[in-house]
């Protein structure tokens, strides 16, 4: 069965410092994508970054980068130069699909609450 | 291109009533997903639909919950005879189909907060 694990329920980081949020996943599918979403206290889900299972280079989007280690099945999110507005819940997600079929599943981890300290 | 539209934003029901949650996906998106989020928890997959078809409902409770995505109109998540434990935020997301080259992200609606009195 597919599963996403985020082992850090809560994290604190000093403003302007970098922080790494852990994510490990379990799947037997060959093709999949890994995503990170941010959910501030207002509740909306904000897409941050995506990594495909066949991508050889780690994804980057501004201050966000994804440390993808396929053999270890980990997809950690790195936020550089943390800002107060980064305080939020962060969810790791995985999308699996089988070409030529309608199978297409997206599951989420339990989340990590990040608090940025001034 | 309007985003994923969910309504109502807040829904209050008494125990035993029915709740109907609506989701209009982004234009051109054929995949709709429903998730439930309890306070301080992550998103739990409920159901995945394409037009007129339920593809995966493995996360749906066996009773009282149903979903549809008709040829015309929004996707509907229906909860019959609601109980207090159904109180949660329900998120809808939509996406184009995945392919080998581009694994599309999900676009989320703002969610419907269901409160059962």
Tab-separated table of C-alpha atoms in Angstrom:
chain	number	residue	atom	x	y	z
A	1	UNK	CA	0.000	0.000	0.000
A	2	UNK	CA	1.110	3.522	-0.633
A	3	UNK	CA	2.008	5.692	2.297
A	4	UNK	CA	3.516	9.075	3.061
A	5	UNK	CA	5.334	9.621	6.351
A	6	UNK	CA	6.201	12.973	7.856
A	7	UNK	CA	7.917	12.323	11.163
A	8	UNK	CA	8.073	15.921	12.403
A	9	UNK	CA	4.695	17.017	13.789
A	10	UNK	CA	6.107	20.447	14.649
A	11	UNK	CA	9.219	22.391	13.762
A	12	UNK	CA	10.658	25.745	14.818
A	13	UNK	CA	13.111	27.811	12.815
A	14	UNK	CA	14.687	31.201	13.347
A	15	UNK	CA	13.821	33.837	10.801
A	16	UNK	CA	16.336	33.950	7.907
A	17	UNK	CA	17.602	30.444	8.694
A	18	UNK	CA	17.087	27.397	6.490
A	19	UNK	CA	14.883	24.483	7.524
A	20	UNK	CA	14.377	20.954	6.216
A	21	UNK	CA	11.019	19.204	6.444
A	22	UNK	CA	11.222	15.435	6.131
A	23	UNK	CA	9.095	13.241	3.908
A	24	UNK	CA	9.438	9.562	3.152
A	25	UNK	CA	7.136	7.568	0.931
A	26	UNK	CA	6.331	4.005	0.110
A	27	UNK	CA	5.179	2.853	-3.303
A	28	UNK	CA	5.763	0.032	-5.742
A	29	UNK	CA	4.711	2.142	-8.718
A	30	UNK	CA	7.363	3.004	-11.267
A	31	UNK	CA	5.931	6.383	-12.210
A	32	UNK	CA	4.966	8.874	-9.568
A	33	UNK	CA	5.270	12.508	-8.638
A	34	UNK	CA	6.012	14.106	-5.312
A	35	UNK	CA	4.550	17.413	-4.228
A	36	UNK	CA	4.698	19.793	-1.328
A	37	UNK	CA	1.773	21.973	-0.341
A	38	UNK	CA	1.555	24.725	2.240
A	39	UNK	CA	-1.585	25.331	4.293
A	40	UNK	CA	-1.569	28.603	6.247
A	41	UNK	CA	-4.014	29.253	9.050
A	42	UNK	CA	-6.504	30.607	6.520
A	43	UNK	CA	-6.930	27.042	5.274
A	44	UNK	CA	-6.184	27.181	1.561
A	45	UNK	CA	-3.828	24.656	-0.027
A	46	UNK	CA	-0.905	26.313	-1.814
A	47	UNK	CA	1.268	24.311	-4.209
A	48	UNK	CA	4.990	24.799	-3.605
A	49	UNK	CA	7.096	22.359	-5.604
A	50	UNK	CA	6.995	19.154	-7.653
A	51	UNK	CA	9.492	16.337	-8.327
A	52	UNK	CA	8.927	13.562	-10.848
A	53	UNK	CA	10.208	10.082	-10.147
A	54	UNK	CA	12.249	10.132	-13.346
A	55	UNK	CA	13.706	13.587	-12.818
A	56	UNK	CA	17.434	13.349	-12.263
A	57	UNK	CA	17.879	16.820	-10.858
A	58	UNK	CA	16.364	18.093	-7.634
A	59	UNK	CA	13.530	20.546	-8.148
A	60	UNK	CA	13.859	24.161	-7.069
A	61	UNK	CA	11.279	26.964	-6.924
A	62	UNK	CA	12.597	30.191	-5.491
A	63	UNK	CA	13.370	29.617	-1.803
A	64	UNK	CA	12.051	26.055	-1.977
A	65	UNK	CA	14.075	23.071	-3.025
A	66	UNK	CA	13.314	19.387	-2.896
A	67	UNK	CA	16.025	16.974	-1.793
A	68	UNK	CA	14.997	13.851	-3.714
A	69	UNK	CA	16.706	10.588	-2.843
A	70	UNK	CA	14.924	7.920	-4.841
A	71	UNK	CA	16.752	4.915	-3.419
A	72	UNK	CA	15.881	6.016	0.103
A	73	UNK	CA	12.359	7.034	-0.969
A	74	UNK	CA	12.685	10.435	0.577
A	75	UNK	CA	11.621	13.843	-0.704
A	76	UNK	CA	12.577	16.428	1.868
A	77	UNK	CA	11.576	20.067	1.462
A	78	UNK	CA	14.233	22.684	2.134
A	79	UNK	CA	13.137	26.258	2.775
A	80	UNK	CA	15.974	28.748	2.668
A	81	UNK	CA	15.973	32.154	4.371
A	82	UNK	CA	12.793	31.506	6.356
A	83	UNK	CA	10.269	34.304	6.637
A	84	UNK	CA	7.526	34.888	9.189
A	85	UNK	CA	4.972	34.198	6.463
A	86	UNK	CA	6.336	30.667	6.112
A	87	UNK	CA	4.621	29.692	9.374
A	88	UNK	CA	2.057	27.113	8.265
A	89	UNK	CA	1.296	23.414	7.900
A	90	UNK	CA	3.305	21.680	5.192
A	91	UNK	CA	2.064	18.544	3.483
A	92	UNK	CA	4.007	16.111	1.372
A	93	UNK	CA	1.962	14.326	-1.297
A	94	UNK	CA	2.471	11.620	-3.885
A	95	UNK	CA	0.654	11.059	-7.154
A	96	UNK	CA	0.806	7.624	-8.749
A	97	UNK	CA	-0.629	6.718	-12.103
A	98	UNK	CA	-0.519	3.822	-14.525
A	99	UNK	CA	-0.235	4.763	-18.182
A	100	UNK	CA	-3.095	3.522	-20.275
A	101	UNK	CA	-5.403	3.053	-17.297
A	102	UNK	CA	-7.604	5.311	-15.242
A	103	UNK	CA	-5.597	4.598	-12.086
A	104	UNK	CA	-4.486	7.913	-10.658
A	105	UNK	CA	-4.151	8.323	-6.917
A	106	UNK	CA	-2.933	11.234	-4.825
A	107	UNK	CA	-2.257	10.752	-1.131
A	108	UNK	CA	-1.007	13.131	1.525
A	109	UNK	CA	1.163	12.824	4.591
A	110	UNK	CA	0.010	13.933	8.058
A	111	UNK	CA	1.800	17.256	7.787
A	112	UNK	CA	4.425	19.251	9.652
A	113	UNK	CA	3.589	22.460	11.469
A	114	UNK	CA	6.344	25.015	10.914
A	115	UNK	CA	6.707	28.043	13.154
A	116	UNK	CA	9.141	30.786	12.193
A	117	UNK	CA	10.504	32.704	15.161
A	118	UNK	CA	11.463	36.376	14.761
B	1	UNK	CA	-9.472	30.779	-16.005
B	2	UNK	CA	-11.334	30.528	-12.735
B	3	UNK	CA	-9.911	28.243	-10.101
B	4	UNK	CA	-11.601	25.303	-8.425
B	5	UNK	CA	-14.855	26.552	-6.964
B	6	UNK	CA	-16.371	24.976	-3.887
B	7	UNK	CA	-19.605	25.930	-2.249
B	8	UNK	CA	-20.827	26.556	0.244
B	9	UNK	CA	-17.785	27.740	2.169
B	10	UNK	CA	-19.489	26.955	5.466
B	11	UNK	CA	-22.350	24.527	6.004
B	12	UNK	CA	-24.183	23.923	9.246
B	13	UNK	CA	-26.421	20.902	9.612
B	14	UNK	CA	-28.254	19.242	12.464
B	15	UNK	CA	-27.764	15.565	13.157
B	16	UNK	CA	-29.797	13.470	10.739
B	17	UNK	CA	-29.940	16.062	7.965
B	18	UNK	CA	-28.298	15.778	4.568
B	19	UNK	CA	-25.233	17.730	3.470
B	20	UNK	CA	-24.479	18.436	-0.208
B	21	UNK	CA	-21.078	19.851	-1.061
B	22	UNK	CA	-20.391	21.148	-4.561
B	23	UNK	CA	-17.200	21.407	-6.532
B	24	UNK	CA	-16.667	22.911	-9.976
B	25	UNK	CA	-13.245	21.923	-11.327
B	26	UNK	CA	-11.039	24.205	-13.351
B	27	UNK	CA	-11.935	24.423	-17.019
B	28	UNK	CA	-10.429	21.545	-18.940
B	29	UNK	CA	-9.809	19.399	-15.877
B	30	UNK	CA	-11.290	15.926	-16.068
B	31	UNK	CA	-10.142	14.582	-12.697
B	32	UNK	CA	-11.797	15.476	-9.412
B	33	UNK	CA	-10.641	14.380	-5.970
B	34	UNK	CA	-12.361	14.802	-2.621
B	35	UNK	CA	-10.463	14.913	0.677
B	36	UNK	CA	-11.528	15.262	4.286
B	37	UNK	CA	-9.465	17.112	6.856
B	38	UNK	CA	-10.120	16.877	10.564
B	39	UNK	CA	-8.675	19.579	12.854
B	40	UNK	CA	-4.901	19.313	13.289
B	41	UNK	CA	-4.739	16.418	10.809
B	42	UNK	CA	-3.750	15.848	7.206
B	43	UNK	CA	-5.937	15.320	4.169
B	44	UNK	CA	-7.568	11.913	3.938
B	45	UNK	CA	-8.390	10.711	0.452
B	46	UNK	CA	-12.059	9.954	-0.048
B	47	UNK	CA	-12.861	9.536	-3.735
B	48	UNK	CA	-11.510	10.150	-7.212
B	49	UNK	CA	-13.872	10.745	-10.118
B	50	UNK	CA	-13.802	11.469	-13.795
B	51	UNK	CA	-16.815	12.656	-15.761
B	52	UNK	CA	-19.712	10.254	-15.082
B	53	UNK	CA	-17.383	7.707	-13.478
B	54	UNK	CA	-16.226	6.911	-9.983
B	55	UNK	CA	-12.677	5.638	-10.430
B	56	UNK	CA	-11.568	5.067	-6.839
B	57	UNK	CA	-13.815	5.348	-3.797
B	58	UNK	CA	-11.592	3.378	-1.443
B	59	UNK	CA	-11.527	6.242	1.063
B	60	UNK	CA	-15.274	6.730	1.270
B	61	UNK	CA	-17.186	5.412	4.280
B	62	UNK	CA	-19.413	2.540	3.202
B	63	UNK	CA	-22.600	4.137	4.395
B	64	UNK	CA	-24.163	7.582	4.107
B	65	UNK	CA	-21.481	9.014	1.787
B	66	UNK	CA	-21.752	9.221	-1.984
B	67	UNK	CA	-20.157	11.230	-4.761
B	68	UNK	CA	-20.901	11.984	-8.375
B	69	UNK	CA	-19.432	13.963	-11.227
B	70	UNK	CA	-22.115	14.256	-13.895
B	71	UNK	CA	-21.567	15.043	-17.549
B	72	UNK	CA	-22.894	18.532	-16.932
B	73	UNK	CA	-22.518	20.458	-13.707
B	74	UNK	CA	-20.370	20.258	-10.622
B	75	UNK	CA	-19.170	17.277	-8.676
B	76	UNK	CA	-21.295	16.606	-5.608
B	77	UNK	CA	-20.281	15.011	-2.338
B	78	UNK	CA	-23.390	13.945	-0.478
B	79	UNK	CA	-23.558	12.962	3.172
B	80	UNK	CA	-26.852	11.562	4.358
B	81	UNK	CA	-28.016	11.541	7.982
B	82	UNK	CA	-25.020	13.509	9.186
B	83	UNK	CA	-23.493	12.843	12.605
B	84	UNK	CA	-21.206	15.003	14.708
B	85	UNK	CA	-18.191	12.995	13.589
B	86	UNK	CA	-18.752	14.218	10.033
B	87	UNK	CA	-17.741	17.730	11.099
B	88	UNK	CA	-14.608	18.516	9.120
B	89	UNK	CA	-13.221	20.528	6.245
B	90	UNK	CA	-13.906	18.910	2.889
B	91	UNK	CA	-11.563	19.842	0.071
B	92	UNK	CA	-12.064	19.276	-3.611
B	93	UNK	CA	-9.165	19.280	-6.051
B	94	UNK	CA	-8.982	18.987	-9.807
B	95	UNK	CA	-6.318	18.146	-12.320
B	96	UNK	CA	-5.737	17.316	-15.950
B	97	UNK	CA	-4.765	13.690	-16.549
B	98	UNK	CA	-1.206	12.698	-15.675
B	99	UNK	CA	1.173	11.578	-18.332
B	100	UNK	CA	4.734	10.374	-18.433
B	101	UNK	CA	6.216	13.766	-19.178
B	102	UNK	CA	4.304	16.048	-16.863
B	103	UNK	CA	2.815	14.889	-13.628
B	104	UNK	CA	0.250	17.571	-13.032
B	105	UNK	CA	-0.307	19.025	-9.590
B	106	UNK	CA	-3.724	19.218	-8.005
B	107	UNK	CA	-5.487	22.543	-7.863
B	108	UNK	CA	-7.494	22.916	-4.689
B	109	UNK	CA	-10.695	24.689	-3.873
B	110	UNK	CA	-11.068	26.715	-0.695
B	111	UNK	CA	-12.859	23.886	1.044
B	112	UNK	CA	-16.237	23.511	2.720
B	113	UNK	CA	-16.295	23.560	6.493
B	114	UNK	CA	-19.102	21.289	7.629
B	115	UNK	CA	-20.359	21.700	11.166
B	116	UNK	CA	-22.879	19.238	12.542
B	117	UNK	CA	-24.813	20.419	15.578
